[in-house]
Amino acid sequence: TQLLEQSPQFLSIQEGENLTVYCNSSSVFSSLQWYRQEPGEGPVLLVTVVTGGEVKKLKRLTFQFGDARKDSSLHITAAQPGDTGLYLCAGAPYNQGGKLIFGQGTELSVKP
Amino acid sequence: GAVVSQHPSWVICKSGTSVKIECRSLDFQATTMFWYRQFPKQSLMLMATSNEGSKATYEQGVEKDKFLINHASLTLSTLTVTSAHPEDSSFYICSARWPGVQPQHFGDGTRLSIL
């Protein structure tokens, strides 16, 4: 069974602080996606990483894909209350018809 | 803008009723769509893969006779929860992707409440 371990599962911080969310697996993924979800809505794609060692930046968010394509991290700089939400990582295994393996999610709360 | 449309967004119905949820890909043809279930404060759980023109592939533990999936066209997949009971109450989300490539794009979900 392929698993994607995401941590931490809950994070409550003050506005302006930095944070990092991790996703780790023993499996290799062809790509890895990060999504953000707000209550009552579907997940919204933030980024897709494909190449081992790849780093992508989206304003204050930095995404990294591990060299071996088994792990990834999301770093948020100077968090704002608008960053509050559920962050999900999802890896795409090879030869599984496009399925995604989801991490457990990180519930982020940024207090003003 | 949205690339996947899901309808309805919210359903309340009596126990024993069957409920149909639609998932449409907008502006692209999706040979494969996915159906997920999500409990509060938890991650998404894949229920089944919907394949256009063939039977859906269900994940282990998901009752295929309970959750009927039809993918009759390249832009529409439907999930029917048959004879729904309160324990079927949940947030159901579909996704679709361009053929052969990631990522999956998600609908806005359907909140199903069975009384």
Tab-separated table of C-alpha atoms in Angstrom:
chain	number	residue	atom	x	y	z
A	1	THR	CA	0.000	0.000	0.000
A	2	GLN	CA	1.399	3.354	-1.018
A	3	LEU	CA	1.286	6.030	1.640
A	4	LEU	CA	2.066	9.716	1.753
A	5	GLU	CA	2.751	10.934	5.263
A	6	GLN	CA	1.964	14.599	5.725
A	7	SER	CA	2.980	16.609	8.773
A	8	PRO	CA	2.069	18.441	10.813
A	9	GLN	CA	-1.643	17.743	10.678
A	10	PHE	CA	-2.536	20.881	12.612
A	11	LEU	CA	-0.692	24.175	12.774
A	12	SER	CA	-1.768	27.367	14.517
A	13	ILE	CA	0.555	30.341	14.137
A	14	GLN	CA	0.607	34.120	14.355
A	15	GLU	CA	0.568	36.370	11.338
A	16	GLY	CA	4.079	37.003	10.071
A	17	GLU	CA	5.540	33.658	11.116
A	18	ASN	CA	7.075	31.161	8.716
A	19	LEU	CA	6.058	27.515	8.446
A	20	THR	CA	6.912	24.340	6.576
A	21	VAL	CA	4.697	21.377	5.738
A	22	TYR	CA	6.244	18.051	4.807
A	23	CYS	CA	5.095	15.090	2.750
A	24	ASN	CA	7.122	11.892	2.792
A	25	SER	CA	6.765	8.517	1.180
A	26	SER	CA	8.759	5.389	0.488
A	27	SER	CA	7.289	5.375	-3.026
A	28	VAL	CA	8.482	7.266	-6.072
A	29	PHE	CA	5.986	9.553	-7.765
A	30	SER	CA	5.833	10.711	-11.356
A	31	SER	CA	4.587	14.065	-10.069
A	32	LEU	CA	3.350	15.633	-6.892
A	33	GLN	CA	0.617	18.171	-6.476
A	34	TRP	CA	-0.145	20.644	-3.691
A	35	TYR	CA	-3.716	21.785	-3.171
A	36	ARG	CA	-5.407	24.231	-0.826
A	37	GLN	CA	-8.976	23.670	0.285
A	38	GLU	CA	-11.393	25.940	2.088
A	39	PRO	CA	-14.447	24.650	4.001
A	40	GLY	CA	-17.293	23.586	1.736
A	41	GLU	CA	-15.232	23.857	-1.431
A	42	GLY	CA	-13.149	21.559	-3.582
A	43	PRO	CA	-9.347	21.559	-3.473
A	44	VAL	CA	-7.671	24.201	-5.611
A	45	LEU	CA	-4.376	23.391	-7.291
A	46	LEU	CA	-1.395	25.406	-6.092
A	47	VAL	CA	1.432	23.699	-7.943
A	48	THR	CA	2.609	20.547	-9.703
A	49	VAL	CA	6.224	19.429	-9.360
A	50	VAL	CA	7.636	16.849	-11.718
A	51	THR	CA	11.433	16.866	-11.681
A	52	GLY	CA	13.509	15.596	-8.750
A	53	GLY	CA	15.065	18.541	-6.911
A	54	GLU	CA	12.640	20.992	-8.480
A	55	VAL	CA	11.812	24.184	-6.591
A	56	LYS	CA	8.828	26.332	-7.499
A	57	LYS	CA	7.796	29.628	-5.978
A	58	LEU	CA	4.338	31.124	-5.849
A	59	LYS	CA	4.581	34.505	-4.138
A	60	ARG	CA	5.273	33.662	-0.462
A	61	LEU	CA	4.946	29.903	-1.035
A	62	THR	CA	7.957	27.761	-1.949
A	63	PHE	CA	7.506	24.166	-3.053
A	64	GLN	CA	10.283	21.611	-3.261
A	65	PHE	CA	10.315	18.114	-4.735
A	66	GLY	CA	12.912	15.742	-3.312
A	67	ASP	CA	15.762	14.520	-5.492
A	68	ALA	CA	14.405	10.966	-5.382
A	69	ARG	CA	10.827	12.131	-6.064
A	70	LYS	CA	9.601	10.553	-2.826
A	71	ASP	CA	9.055	13.657	-0.723
A	72	SER	CA	8.067	17.280	-0.939
A	73	SER	CA	7.767	20.359	1.213
A	74	LEU	CA	5.747	23.551	1.234
A	75	HIS	CA	7.242	26.589	2.941
A	76	ILE	CA	5.194	29.711	3.611
A	77	THR	CA	7.004	32.923	4.455
A	78	ALA	CA	5.351	35.608	6.563
A	79	ALA	CA	2.025	33.821	6.828
A	80	GLN	CA	-1.146	35.876	6.609
A	81	PRO	CA	-4.688	35.139	7.848
A	82	GLY	CA	-5.703	34.599	4.230
A	83	ASP	CA	-3.393	31.576	4.123
A	84	THR	CA	-5.701	29.765	6.553
A	85	GLY	CA	-7.034	26.528	5.109
A	86	LEU	CA	-6.421	22.844	4.553
A	87	TYR	CA	-3.272	22.078	2.580
A	88	LEU	CA	-3.088	18.744	0.802
A	89	CYS	CA	-0.211	17.056	-0.945
A	90	ALA	CA	-1.006	14.384	-3.524
A	91	GLY	CA	1.451	12.127	-5.313
A	92	ALA	CA	0.835	10.440	-8.655
A	93	PRO	CA	2.286	6.893	-8.694
A	94	TYR	CA	3.518	5.424	-11.956
A	95	ASN	CA	1.217	3.155	-13.943
A	96	GLN	CA	-1.880	3.628	-11.834
A	97	GLY	CA	-4.157	5.270	-14.342
A	98	GLY	CA	-3.703	8.795	-13.032
A	99	LYS	CA	-4.713	8.046	-9.445
A	100	LEU	CA	-3.479	10.361	-6.721
A	101	ILE	CA	-2.310	9.321	-3.282
A	102	PHE	CA	-3.260	12.033	-0.796
A	103	GLY	CA	-1.518	13.000	2.393
A	104	GLN	CA	-3.554	13.417	5.564
A	105	GLY	CA	-3.719	17.180	5.121
A	106	THR	CA	-2.455	20.087	7.202
A	107	GLU	CA	-5.055	22.328	8.829
A	108	LEU	CA	-3.385	25.740	8.996
A	109	SER	CA	-4.751	28.580	11.098
A	110	VAL	CA	-3.037	31.964	10.913
A	111	LYS	CA	-4.160	34.372	13.610
A	112	PRO	CA	-3.956	38.134	13.124
B	1	GLY	CA	-11.858	29.821	-14.082
B	2	ALA	CA	-13.310	26.498	-13.065
B	3	VAL	CA	-12.467	23.540	-15.257
B	4	VAL	CA	-14.698	21.047	-13.463
B	5	SER	CA	-18.322	21.669	-12.557
B	6	GLN	CA	-20.133	19.610	-9.926
B	7	HIS	CA	-23.853	19.687	-9.251
B	8	PRO	CA	-25.704	19.938	-6.949
B	9	SER	CA	-23.600	21.643	-4.311
B	10	TRP	CA	-25.908	20.666	-1.464
B	11	VAL	CA	-28.536	17.967	-1.037
B	12	ILE	CA	-30.764	17.131	1.913
B	13	CYS	CA	-33.036	14.134	1.571
B	14	LYS	CA	-34.825	11.420	3.484
B	15	SER	CA	-33.343	8.049	4.273
B	16	GLY	CA	-33.995	5.531	1.494
B	17	THR	CA	-33.801	8.077	-1.298
B	18	SER	CA	-31.353	7.741	-4.185
B	19	VAL	CA	-29.285	10.813	-5.000
B	20	LYS	CA	-27.451	11.585	-8.230
B	21	ILE	CA	-24.428	13.876	-8.386
B	22	GLU	CA	-23.072	15.156	-11.700
B	23	CYS	CA	-19.497	16.008	-12.579
B	24	ARG	CA	-18.703	17.808	-15.822
B	25	SER	CA	-15.388	18.713	-17.369
B	26	LEU	CA	-15.531	22.143	-18.951
B	27	ASP	CA	-13.752	22.834	-22.230
B	28	PHE	CA	-11.946	19.500	-22.298
B	29	GLN	CA	-12.689	15.833	-22.709
B	30	ALA	CA	-11.938	13.688	-19.694
B	31	THR	CA	-11.666	9.976	-20.386
B	32	THR	CA	-11.059	9.468	-16.680
B	33	MET	CA	-12.727	11.124	-13.724
B	34	PHE	CA	-12.370	10.358	-10.043
B	35	TRP	CA	-14.826	10.343	-7.153
B	36	TYR	CA	-13.765	11.090	-3.600
B	37	ARG	CA	-15.398	11.220	-0.210
B	38	GLN	CA	-14.242	13.554	2.522
B	39	PHE	CA	-15.106	13.646	6.210
B	40	PRO	CA	-14.761	16.870	8.243
B	41	LYS	CA	-11.188	17.953	8.865
B	42	GLN	CA	-9.867	14.932	6.976
B	43	SER	CA	-8.179	14.314	3.661
B	44	LEU	CA	-9.807	12.988	0.501
B	45	MET	CA	-10.547	9.291	0.201
B	46	LEU	CA	-10.685	7.909	-3.338
B	47	MET	CA	-13.860	5.933	-3.921
B	48	ALA	CA	-13.609	5.030	-7.573
B	49	THR	CA	-12.140	5.828	-10.954
B	50	SER	CA	-14.725	6.573	-13.604
B	51	ASN	CA	-13.781	5.442	-17.105
B	52	GLU	CA	-15.624	6.725	-20.152
B	53	GLY	CA	-17.388	3.933	-21.968
B	54	SER	CA	-16.496	1.211	-19.481
B	55	LYS	CA	-17.112	0.139	-15.919
B	56	ALA	CA	-15.798	2.151	-13.043
B	57	THR	CA	-12.943	0.823	-10.940
B	58	TYR	CA	-13.810	0.850	-7.271
B	59	GLU	CA	-11.378	1.083	-4.373
B	60	GLN	CA	-11.309	-1.654	-1.783
B	61	GLY	CA	-14.174	-1.402	0.667
B	62	VAL	CA	-16.396	0.759	-1.547
B	63	GLU	CA	-19.714	-0.906	-2.403
B	64	LYS	CA	-20.257	-0.703	-6.143
B	65	ASP	CA	-23.976	-1.421	-5.809
B	66	LYS	CA	-24.304	1.395	-3.310
B	67	PHE	CA	-22.347	3.973	-5.265
B	68	LEU	CA	-23.262	3.654	-8.932
B	69	ILE	CA	-20.991	5.438	-11.374
B	70	ASN	CA	-21.823	6.181	-14.987
B	71	HIS	CA	-19.426	7.878	-17.386
B	72	ALA	CA	-21.548	8.016	-20.503
B	73	SER	CA	-19.775	10.837	-22.274
B	74	LEU	CA	-16.335	12.412	-22.386
B	75	THR	CA	-17.483	15.365	-20.310
B	76	LEU	CA	-19.904	13.862	-17.805
B	77	SER	CA	-19.658	11.362	-14.987
B	78	THR	CA	-22.423	10.736	-12.469
B	79	LEU	CA	-22.363	9.210	-8.998
B	80	THR	CA	-25.647	7.832	-7.679
B	81	VAL	CA	-25.887	7.046	-3.992
B	82	THR	CA	-28.602	4.401	-3.888
B	83	SER	CA	-30.985	3.990	-0.968
B	84	ALA	CA	-29.014	6.529	1.028
B	85	HIS	CA	-28.832	6.288	4.805
B	86	PRO	CA	-27.545	8.765	7.408
B	87	GLU	CA	-24.121	7.113	7.412
B	88	ASP	CA	-23.781	8.102	3.742
B	89	SER	CA	-23.878	11.760	4.728
B	90	SER	CA	-20.591	13.292	3.657
B	91	PHE	CA	-18.835	15.667	1.273
B	92	TYR	CA	-18.435	14.081	-2.157
B	93	ILE	CA	-15.933	15.561	-4.611
B	94	CYS	CA	-15.142	14.690	-8.205
B	95	SER	CA	-12.086	15.457	-10.252
B	96	ALA	CA	-11.000	15.255	-13.856
B	97	ARG	CA	-7.762	15.623	-15.733
B	98	TRP	CA	-6.652	16.141	-19.310
B	99	PRO	CA	-6.042	12.728	-20.842
B	100	GLY	CA	-2.745	11.220	-19.791
B	101	VAL	CA	-1.448	14.148	-17.752
B	102	GLN	CA	-1.645	15.463	-14.214
B	103	PRO	CA	-2.868	17.391	-12.368
B	104	GLN	CA	-6.407	16.529	-11.425
B	105	HIS	CA	-8.786	19.463	-11.194
B	106	PHE	CA	-11.572	19.289	-8.656
B	107	GLY	CA	-15.207	20.257	-8.586
B	108	ASP	CA	-16.574	22.291	-5.709
B	109	GLY	CA	-18.017	19.240	-4.003
B	110	THR	CA	-21.497	18.136	-2.968
B	111	ARG	CA	-22.588	18.219	0.648
B	112	LEU	CA	-24.966	15.277	1.115
B	113	SER	CA	-27.115	15.149	4.247
B	114	ILE	CA	-29.418	12.190	4.788
B	115	LEU	CA	-32.103	12.642	7.423
